[in-house]
XYZ file of C-alpha atoms in Angstrom:
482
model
C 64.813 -62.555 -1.743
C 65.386 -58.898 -0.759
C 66.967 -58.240 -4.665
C 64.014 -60.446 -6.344
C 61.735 -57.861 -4.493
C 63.215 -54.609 -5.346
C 63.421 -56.236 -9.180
C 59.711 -56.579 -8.518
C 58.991 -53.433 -8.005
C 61.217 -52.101 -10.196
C 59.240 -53.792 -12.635
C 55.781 -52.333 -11.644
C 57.239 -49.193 -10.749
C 57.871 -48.920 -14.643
C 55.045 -50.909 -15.955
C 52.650 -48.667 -14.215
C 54.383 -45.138 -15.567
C 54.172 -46.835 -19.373
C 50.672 -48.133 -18.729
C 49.454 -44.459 -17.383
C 51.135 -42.777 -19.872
C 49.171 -44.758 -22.408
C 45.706 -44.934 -20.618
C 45.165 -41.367 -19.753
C 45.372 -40.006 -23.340
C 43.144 -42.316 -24.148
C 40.548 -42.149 -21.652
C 40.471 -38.074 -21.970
C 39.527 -39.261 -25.919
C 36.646 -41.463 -24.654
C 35.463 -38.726 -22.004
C 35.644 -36.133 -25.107
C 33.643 -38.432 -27.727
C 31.304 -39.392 -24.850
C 30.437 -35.513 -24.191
C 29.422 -35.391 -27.840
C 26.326 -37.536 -26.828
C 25.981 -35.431 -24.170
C 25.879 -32.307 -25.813
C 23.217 -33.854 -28.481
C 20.719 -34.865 -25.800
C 21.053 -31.303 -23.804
C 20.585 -29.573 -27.158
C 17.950 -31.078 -28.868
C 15.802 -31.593 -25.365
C 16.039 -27.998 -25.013
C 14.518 -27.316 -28.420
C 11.733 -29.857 -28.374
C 10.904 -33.004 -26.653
C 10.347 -34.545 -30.218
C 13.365 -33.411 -31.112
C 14.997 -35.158 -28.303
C 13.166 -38.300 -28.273
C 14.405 -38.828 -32.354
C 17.711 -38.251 -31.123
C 17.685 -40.800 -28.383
C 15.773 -43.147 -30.697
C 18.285 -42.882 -33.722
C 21.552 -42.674 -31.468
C 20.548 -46.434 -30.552
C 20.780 -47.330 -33.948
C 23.802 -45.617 -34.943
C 25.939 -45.845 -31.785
C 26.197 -49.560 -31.551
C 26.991 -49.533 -35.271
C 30.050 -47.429 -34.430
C 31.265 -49.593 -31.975
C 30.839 -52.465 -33.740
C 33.671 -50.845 -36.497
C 35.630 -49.176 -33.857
C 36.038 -52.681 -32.105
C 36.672 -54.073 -35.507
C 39.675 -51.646 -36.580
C 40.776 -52.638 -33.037
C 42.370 -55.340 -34.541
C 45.044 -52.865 -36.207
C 46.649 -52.512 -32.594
C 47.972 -55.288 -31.663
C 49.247 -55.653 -35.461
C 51.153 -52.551 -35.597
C 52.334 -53.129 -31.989
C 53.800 -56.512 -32.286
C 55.460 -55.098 -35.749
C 56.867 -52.182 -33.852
C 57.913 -54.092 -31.143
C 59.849 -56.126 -33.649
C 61.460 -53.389 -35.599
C 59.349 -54.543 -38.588
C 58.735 -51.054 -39.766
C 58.209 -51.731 -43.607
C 55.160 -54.137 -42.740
C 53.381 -51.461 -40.782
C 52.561 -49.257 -43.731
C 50.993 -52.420 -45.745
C 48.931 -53.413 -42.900
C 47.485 -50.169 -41.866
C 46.657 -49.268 -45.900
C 44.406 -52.664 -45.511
C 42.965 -51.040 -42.386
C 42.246 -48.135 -44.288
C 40.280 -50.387 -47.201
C 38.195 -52.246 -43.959
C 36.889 -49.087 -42.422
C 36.362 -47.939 -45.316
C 34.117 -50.431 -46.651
C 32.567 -50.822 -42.812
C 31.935 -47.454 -43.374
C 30.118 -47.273 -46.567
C 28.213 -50.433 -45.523
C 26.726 -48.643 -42.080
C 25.658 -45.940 -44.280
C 23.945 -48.104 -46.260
C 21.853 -49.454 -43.491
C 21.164 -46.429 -41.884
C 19.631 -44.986 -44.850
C 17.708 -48.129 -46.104
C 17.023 -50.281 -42.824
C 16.024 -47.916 -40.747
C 12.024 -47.601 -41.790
C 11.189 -51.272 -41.248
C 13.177 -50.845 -37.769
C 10.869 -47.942 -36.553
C 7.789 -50.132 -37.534
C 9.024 -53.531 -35.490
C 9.425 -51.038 -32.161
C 5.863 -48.937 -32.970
C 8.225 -45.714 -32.827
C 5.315 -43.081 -32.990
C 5.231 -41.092 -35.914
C 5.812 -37.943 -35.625
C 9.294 -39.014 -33.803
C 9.942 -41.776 -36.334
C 9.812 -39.007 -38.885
C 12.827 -36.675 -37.569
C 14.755 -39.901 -36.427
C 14.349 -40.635 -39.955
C 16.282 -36.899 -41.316
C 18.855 -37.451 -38.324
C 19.751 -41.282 -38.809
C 20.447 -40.001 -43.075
C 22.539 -36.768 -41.566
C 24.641 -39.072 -39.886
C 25.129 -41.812 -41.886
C 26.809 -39.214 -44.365
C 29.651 -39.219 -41.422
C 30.206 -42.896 -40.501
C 32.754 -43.513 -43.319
C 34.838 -40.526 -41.842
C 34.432 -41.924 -38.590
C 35.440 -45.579 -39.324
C 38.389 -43.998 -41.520
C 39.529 -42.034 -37.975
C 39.130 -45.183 -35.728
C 41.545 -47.354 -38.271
C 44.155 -43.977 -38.202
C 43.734 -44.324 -34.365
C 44.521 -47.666 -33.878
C 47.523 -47.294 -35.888
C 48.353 -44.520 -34.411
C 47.591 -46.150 -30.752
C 49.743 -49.592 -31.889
C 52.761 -46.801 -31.992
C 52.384 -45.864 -28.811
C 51.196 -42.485 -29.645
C 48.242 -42.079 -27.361
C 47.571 -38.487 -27.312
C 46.563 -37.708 -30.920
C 43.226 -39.170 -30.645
C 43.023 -36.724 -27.133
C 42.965 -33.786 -28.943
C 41.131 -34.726 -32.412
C 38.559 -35.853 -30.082
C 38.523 -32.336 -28.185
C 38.884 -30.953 -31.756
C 35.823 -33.107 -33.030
C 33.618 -31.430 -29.282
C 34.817 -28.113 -30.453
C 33.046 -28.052 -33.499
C 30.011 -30.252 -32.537
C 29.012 -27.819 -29.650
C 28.843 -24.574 -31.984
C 27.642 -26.849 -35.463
C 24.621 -27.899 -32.966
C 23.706 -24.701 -31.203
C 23.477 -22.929 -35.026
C 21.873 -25.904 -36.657
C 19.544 -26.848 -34.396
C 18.152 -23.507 -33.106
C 18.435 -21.632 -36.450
C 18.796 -17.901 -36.189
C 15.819 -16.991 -33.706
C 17.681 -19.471 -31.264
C 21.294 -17.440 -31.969
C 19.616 -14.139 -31.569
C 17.691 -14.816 -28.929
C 20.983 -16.094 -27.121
C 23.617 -13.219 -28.869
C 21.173 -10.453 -29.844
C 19.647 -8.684 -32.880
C 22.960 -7.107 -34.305
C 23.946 -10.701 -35.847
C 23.809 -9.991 -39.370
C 20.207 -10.500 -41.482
C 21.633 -13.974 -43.316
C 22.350 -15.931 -39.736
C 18.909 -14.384 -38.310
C 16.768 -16.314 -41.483
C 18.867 -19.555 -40.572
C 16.041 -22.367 -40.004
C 16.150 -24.559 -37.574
C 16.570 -27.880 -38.147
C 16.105 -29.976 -34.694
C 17.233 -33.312 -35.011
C 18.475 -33.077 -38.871
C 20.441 -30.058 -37.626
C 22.216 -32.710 -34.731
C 22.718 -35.223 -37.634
C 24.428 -32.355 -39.688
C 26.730 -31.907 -36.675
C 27.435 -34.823 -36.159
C 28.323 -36.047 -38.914
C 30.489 -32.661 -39.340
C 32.444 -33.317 -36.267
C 33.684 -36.884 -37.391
C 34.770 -35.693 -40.764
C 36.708 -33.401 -38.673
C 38.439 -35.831 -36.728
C 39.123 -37.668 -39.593
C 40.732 -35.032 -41.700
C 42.561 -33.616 -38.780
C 43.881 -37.470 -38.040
C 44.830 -38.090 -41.305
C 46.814 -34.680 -41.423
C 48.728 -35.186 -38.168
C 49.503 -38.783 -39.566
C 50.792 -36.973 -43.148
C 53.061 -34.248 -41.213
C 53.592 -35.590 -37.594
C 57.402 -37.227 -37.239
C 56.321 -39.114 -33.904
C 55.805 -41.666 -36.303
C 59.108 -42.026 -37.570
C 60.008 -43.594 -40.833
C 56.475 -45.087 -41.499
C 55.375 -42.695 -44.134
C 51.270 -43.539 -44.787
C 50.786 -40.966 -47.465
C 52.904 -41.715 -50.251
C 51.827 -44.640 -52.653
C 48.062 -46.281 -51.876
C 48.793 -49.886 -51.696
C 45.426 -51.845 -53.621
C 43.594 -54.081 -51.277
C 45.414 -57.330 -50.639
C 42.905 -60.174 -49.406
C 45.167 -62.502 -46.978
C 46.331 -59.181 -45.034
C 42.602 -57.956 -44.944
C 41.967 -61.610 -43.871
C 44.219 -61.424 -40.832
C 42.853 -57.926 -39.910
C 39.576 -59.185 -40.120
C 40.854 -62.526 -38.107
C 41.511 -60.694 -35.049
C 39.649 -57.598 -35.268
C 35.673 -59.044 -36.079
C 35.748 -60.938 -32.918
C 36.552 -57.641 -31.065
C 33.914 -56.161 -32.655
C 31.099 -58.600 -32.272
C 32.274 -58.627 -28.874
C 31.273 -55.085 -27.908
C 28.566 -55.459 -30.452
C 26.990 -58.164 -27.574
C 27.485 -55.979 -24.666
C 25.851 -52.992 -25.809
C 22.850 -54.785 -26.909
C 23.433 -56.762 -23.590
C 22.435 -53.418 -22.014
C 19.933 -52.196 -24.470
C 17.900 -55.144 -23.940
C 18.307 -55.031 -19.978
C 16.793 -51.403 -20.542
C 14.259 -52.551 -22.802
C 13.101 -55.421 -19.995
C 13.181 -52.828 -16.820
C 10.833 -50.435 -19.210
C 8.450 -52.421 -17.945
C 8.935 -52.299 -14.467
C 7.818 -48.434 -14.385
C 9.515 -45.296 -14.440
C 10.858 -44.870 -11.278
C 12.937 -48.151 -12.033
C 13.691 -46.896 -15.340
C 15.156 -43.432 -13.875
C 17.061 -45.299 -11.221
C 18.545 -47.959 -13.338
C 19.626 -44.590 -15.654
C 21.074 -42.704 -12.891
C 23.016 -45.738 -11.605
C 24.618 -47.177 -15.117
C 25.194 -43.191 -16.039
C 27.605 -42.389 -12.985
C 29.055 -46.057 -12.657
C 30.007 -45.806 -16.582
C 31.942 -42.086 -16.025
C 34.088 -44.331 -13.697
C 34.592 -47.073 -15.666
C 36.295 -44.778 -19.064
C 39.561 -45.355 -16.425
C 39.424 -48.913 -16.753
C 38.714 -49.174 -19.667
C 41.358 -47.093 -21.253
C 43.583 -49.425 -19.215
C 42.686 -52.452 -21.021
C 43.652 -50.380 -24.746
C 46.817 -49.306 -23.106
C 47.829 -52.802 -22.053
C 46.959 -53.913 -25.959
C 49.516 -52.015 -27.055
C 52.062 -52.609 -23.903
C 51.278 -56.536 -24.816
C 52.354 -56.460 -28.001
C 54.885 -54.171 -28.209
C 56.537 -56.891 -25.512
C 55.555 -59.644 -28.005
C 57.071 -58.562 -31.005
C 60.254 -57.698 -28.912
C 60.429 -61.609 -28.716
C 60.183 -60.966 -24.573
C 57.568 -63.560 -24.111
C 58.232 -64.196 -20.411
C 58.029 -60.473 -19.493
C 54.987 -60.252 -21.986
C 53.051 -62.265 -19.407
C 55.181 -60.414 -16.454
C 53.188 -57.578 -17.786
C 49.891 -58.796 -18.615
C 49.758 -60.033 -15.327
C 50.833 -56.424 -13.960
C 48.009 -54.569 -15.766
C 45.654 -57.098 -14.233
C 46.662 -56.347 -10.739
C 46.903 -52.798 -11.465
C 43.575 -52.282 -13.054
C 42.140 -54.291 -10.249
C 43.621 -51.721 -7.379
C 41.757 -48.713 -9.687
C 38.334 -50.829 -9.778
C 38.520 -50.668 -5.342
C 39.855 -46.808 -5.920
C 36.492 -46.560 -8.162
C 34.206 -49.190 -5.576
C 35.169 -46.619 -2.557
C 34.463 -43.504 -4.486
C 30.815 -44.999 -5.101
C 30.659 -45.580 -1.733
C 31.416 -42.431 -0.382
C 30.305 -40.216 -3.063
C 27.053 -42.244 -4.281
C 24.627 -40.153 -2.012
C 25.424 -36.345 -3.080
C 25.930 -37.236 -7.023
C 22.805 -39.022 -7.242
C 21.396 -35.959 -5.659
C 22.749 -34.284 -8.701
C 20.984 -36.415 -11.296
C 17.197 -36.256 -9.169
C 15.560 -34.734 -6.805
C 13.062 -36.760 -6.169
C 13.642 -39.453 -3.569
C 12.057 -42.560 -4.393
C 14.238 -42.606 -7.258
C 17.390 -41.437 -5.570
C 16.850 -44.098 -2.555
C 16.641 -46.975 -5.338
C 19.509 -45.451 -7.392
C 21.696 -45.687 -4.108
C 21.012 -49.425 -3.417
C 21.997 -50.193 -7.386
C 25.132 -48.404 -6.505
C 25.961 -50.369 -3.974
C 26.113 -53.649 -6.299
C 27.618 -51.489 -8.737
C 30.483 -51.531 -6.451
C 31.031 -55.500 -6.842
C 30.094 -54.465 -10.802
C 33.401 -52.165 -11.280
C 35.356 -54.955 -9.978
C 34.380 -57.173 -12.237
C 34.009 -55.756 -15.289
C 37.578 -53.871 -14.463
C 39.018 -57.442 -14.393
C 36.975 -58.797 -17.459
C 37.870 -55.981 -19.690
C 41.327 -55.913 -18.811
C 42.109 -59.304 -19.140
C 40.186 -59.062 -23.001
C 43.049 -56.382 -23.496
C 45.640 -58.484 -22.302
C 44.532 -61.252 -24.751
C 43.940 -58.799 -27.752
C 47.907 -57.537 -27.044
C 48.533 -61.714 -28.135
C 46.163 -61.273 -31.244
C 44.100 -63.895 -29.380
C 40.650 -62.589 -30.051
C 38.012 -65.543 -31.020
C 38.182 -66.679 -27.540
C 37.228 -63.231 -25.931
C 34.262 -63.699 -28.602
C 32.723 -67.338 -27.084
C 33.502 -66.344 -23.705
C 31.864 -62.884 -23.817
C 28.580 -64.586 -26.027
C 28.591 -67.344 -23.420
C 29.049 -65.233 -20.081
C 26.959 -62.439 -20.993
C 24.133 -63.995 -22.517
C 23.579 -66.960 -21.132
C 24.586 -66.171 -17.746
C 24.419 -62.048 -17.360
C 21.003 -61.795 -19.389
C 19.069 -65.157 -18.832
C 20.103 -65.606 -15.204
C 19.408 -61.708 -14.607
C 15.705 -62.076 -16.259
C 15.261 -65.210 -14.199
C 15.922 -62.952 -10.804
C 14.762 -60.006 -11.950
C 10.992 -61.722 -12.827
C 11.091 -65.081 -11.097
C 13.415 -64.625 -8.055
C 14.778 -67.718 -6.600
C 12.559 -70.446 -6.418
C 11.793 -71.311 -2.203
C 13.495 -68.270 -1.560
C 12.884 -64.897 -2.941
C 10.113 -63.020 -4.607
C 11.204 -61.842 -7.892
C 14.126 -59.130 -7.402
C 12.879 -56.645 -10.140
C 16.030 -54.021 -11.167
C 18.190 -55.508 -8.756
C 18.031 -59.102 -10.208
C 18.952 -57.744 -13.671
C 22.318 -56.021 -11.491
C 22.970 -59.172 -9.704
C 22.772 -60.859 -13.405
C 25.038 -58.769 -14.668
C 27.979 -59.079 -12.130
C 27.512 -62.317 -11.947
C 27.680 -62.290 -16.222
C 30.668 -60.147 -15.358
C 32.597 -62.349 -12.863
C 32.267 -65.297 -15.113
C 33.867 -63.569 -18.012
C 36.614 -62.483 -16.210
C 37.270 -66.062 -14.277
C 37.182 -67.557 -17.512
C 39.290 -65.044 -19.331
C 42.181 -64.651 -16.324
C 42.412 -69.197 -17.191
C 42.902 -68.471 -20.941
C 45.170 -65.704 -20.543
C 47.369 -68.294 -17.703
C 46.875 -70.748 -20.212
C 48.445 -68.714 -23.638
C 50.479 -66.632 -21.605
C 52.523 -70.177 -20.072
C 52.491 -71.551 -23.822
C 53.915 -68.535 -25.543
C 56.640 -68.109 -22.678
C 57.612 -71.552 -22.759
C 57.489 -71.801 -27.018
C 54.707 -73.867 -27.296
C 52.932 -71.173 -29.021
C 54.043 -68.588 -32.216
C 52.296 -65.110 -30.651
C 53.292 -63.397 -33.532
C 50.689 -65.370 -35.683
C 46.827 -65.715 -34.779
């Protein structure tokens, strides 16, 4: 008993150093990309509130487009991982040149709608004007960048399936560094850079315009050409990678490895697709309740999502741990360590519950001063707490299940849980209440719909994940095909 424990531990002992080593890289990435948003909603509000309102209008357009390609060249990790795992080195270069071809076209084709679909858009949600207008010049600014960026996603996810976390750290710092500057000279023009620097900038800088919200686009779309180039350079010179050379001879598109890609990545990517329109629409429904709400229901999803980049980087590290298992032909240790990210991303979601309890007060203090606001935010954080434990368990066990290329499922599940319990049961509270029981429980109905959306997924994910993990251990399942 006493040597089954210390083998135990042992185990999570290293599990937990592999998993950390792969998560934190990752999650400084997602903090860096995330302060790109940032810095475009501090720098345009402090030019004009026009300005700022385009911004936030067109960033809801173009943002869930992005995810919807990032979680779609998600599908590259487990691929490469599995074929590293398994010492397949010459199929890694084939597959990620087909990754290359899919973000490319995914890409092209979000251009495409962000310079053409974006007018009859504006019209459906009576977008006023004069905002519609500048939306307009930002959403065709950016759209010039979402090729590079889907081209950077596929390199990371290749690059992420090799177990080389940290790239995509500091391209993403190196796509904030030029973002912050690009925006401060394009938006502001030269009155805005001498009024900050002083009159001895030279006469050329001082007659720069400014551009508001086109100058944002600009940037933006600057900084994810940069990450791209600077991704695909590492990828050309770096020898982390080994003997998988990328850059030598293109490889044409080649339909039934495209088709496997596509197998297991699309579901990821309709996946998050769902949950970010889950909360666009929640937002859209508590608009209604008044702006207090609104502000609270901000202030609460804001500071709950900062903790929940740990998590979530968890659940792309155990992808990669997954398969890399997989391919090794370990299957019973595969679901050793599935099973060992789950209980390990489950101790960080109480970690993150008790810093919301103990910290909730003075940060929301941070974010408003006024108190009606700040005494609602604080009650939302309290069922946030029940929230980061179960979307830590439902997005870890997805990862898990991605890591055995077993993606549709996370697809139905996620369509099923979040919309038909998370959104319809959270409208029902949120306008109806419970029948005999309650009045109708406003913002906090739409929470309580949500976890409850939440702890469905995950109860139904941690069965399929018992369920394929048992059949690949015991052969009754090939992991290495989806």
């Amino acid at each position: 008993m006493s040597r089954l424990l210390a083998i135990l531990l042992d185990t999570a002992r290293q599990e937990t150093r592999l998993l950390l080593a792969l998560a934190l890289p990752i999650c400084g990435a997602q903090l860096a990309q995330a302060g790109m948003s940032v810095a475009d909603v501090m720098m345009t509000g402090r030019l004009s509130a026009t300005d700022l309102a385009a911004v936030s209008v067109g960033s809801s357009l173009w943002l869930p487009l992005m995810l919807f390609m990032t979680g779609t060249l998600m599908g590259l990790t487990p691929v490469v991982a599995q074929l590293l795992g398994g010492r397949r080195i010459a199929e890694i270069t084939p597959n990620v040149h087909q990754g290359l071809w899919v973000a490319l076209a995914l890409g092209v084709l979000a251009a495409g709608l962000l310079w053409f679909a974006v007018g009859p858009i504006f019209t459906l949600m009576d977008v006023p004007e004069a905002v519609a207008e500048r939306s307009r010049t930002y959403l065709f600014a950016v759209a010039f960048g979402m090729p590079g960026a889907a081209l950077f996603q596929a390199l990371r996810a290749f690059s992420d399936g090799m177990n080389h976390t940290r790239p995509s750290l500091w391209i993403s710092l190196a796509g904030l560094a030029v973002n912050v500057p690009s925006n401060f000279v394009l938006i502001y023009g030269g009155d805005g850079m001498t009024a900050l620097l002083g009159p001895w900038l030279p006469g050329w800088i001082q007659a720069l315009p400014a551009l508001g919200a086109l100058g944002c686009g600009i940037a933006t779309a600057l900084s994810l050409w940069t990450m791209c180039l600077t991704m695909a350079l590492y990828t050309r010179h770096s020898r982390v990678y080994g003997r998988v050379t990328l850059w030598q001879v293109p490889r044409l598109p080649h339909w039934p490895m495209i088709g496997e890609l596509l197998y297991v990545g699309l579901p990821i990517g309709v996946s998050i697709f769902v949950e970010v329109t889950l909360f666009t629409l929640i937002a859209l429904f508590i608009a209604s309740l008044g702006e207090v709400t609104v502000a609270a229901h901000q202030v609460a999803l804001n500071y709950t999502s900062i903790l929940f980049m740990l998590p979530l980087s968890l659940s792309m590290a155990l992808t990669v741990r997954v398969g890399n298992v997989l391919g090794q032909q370990r299957y019973r240790y595969a679901r050793r360590v599935a099973w060992h990210g789950i209980a390990f991303c489950l101790v960080v979601a109480l970690i993150n519950s008790l810093l919301l309890r103990f910290t909730a007060e003075p940060v929301i203090g941070l974010y408003t001063r006024n108190a009606e606001v700040a005494g609602l935010a604080l009650s939302l954080v309290l069922l946030a707490m029940i929230y980061q434990v179960s979307d830590s368990l439902q997005v870890n066990l997805a990862g898990a299940l991605r890591g055995y290329k077993d993606t549709r499922i996370i697809m139905a599940i996620t369509l099923a849980s979040y919309w038909l319990v998370g959104m319809a049961g959270g409208h029902w509270l949120g306008t109806r209440g419970v029948p005999g029981l309650t009045e109708p429980l406003g913002v906090h109905g739409y929470w309580i719909g949500l976890i409850a959306g939440l702890t469905a997924a995950a109860v139904m994910l941690g069965e399929r994940l018992r369920r394929i993990g048992k059949a690949v251990a015991y052969g009754e399942r090939d992991p290495l095909h989806s």
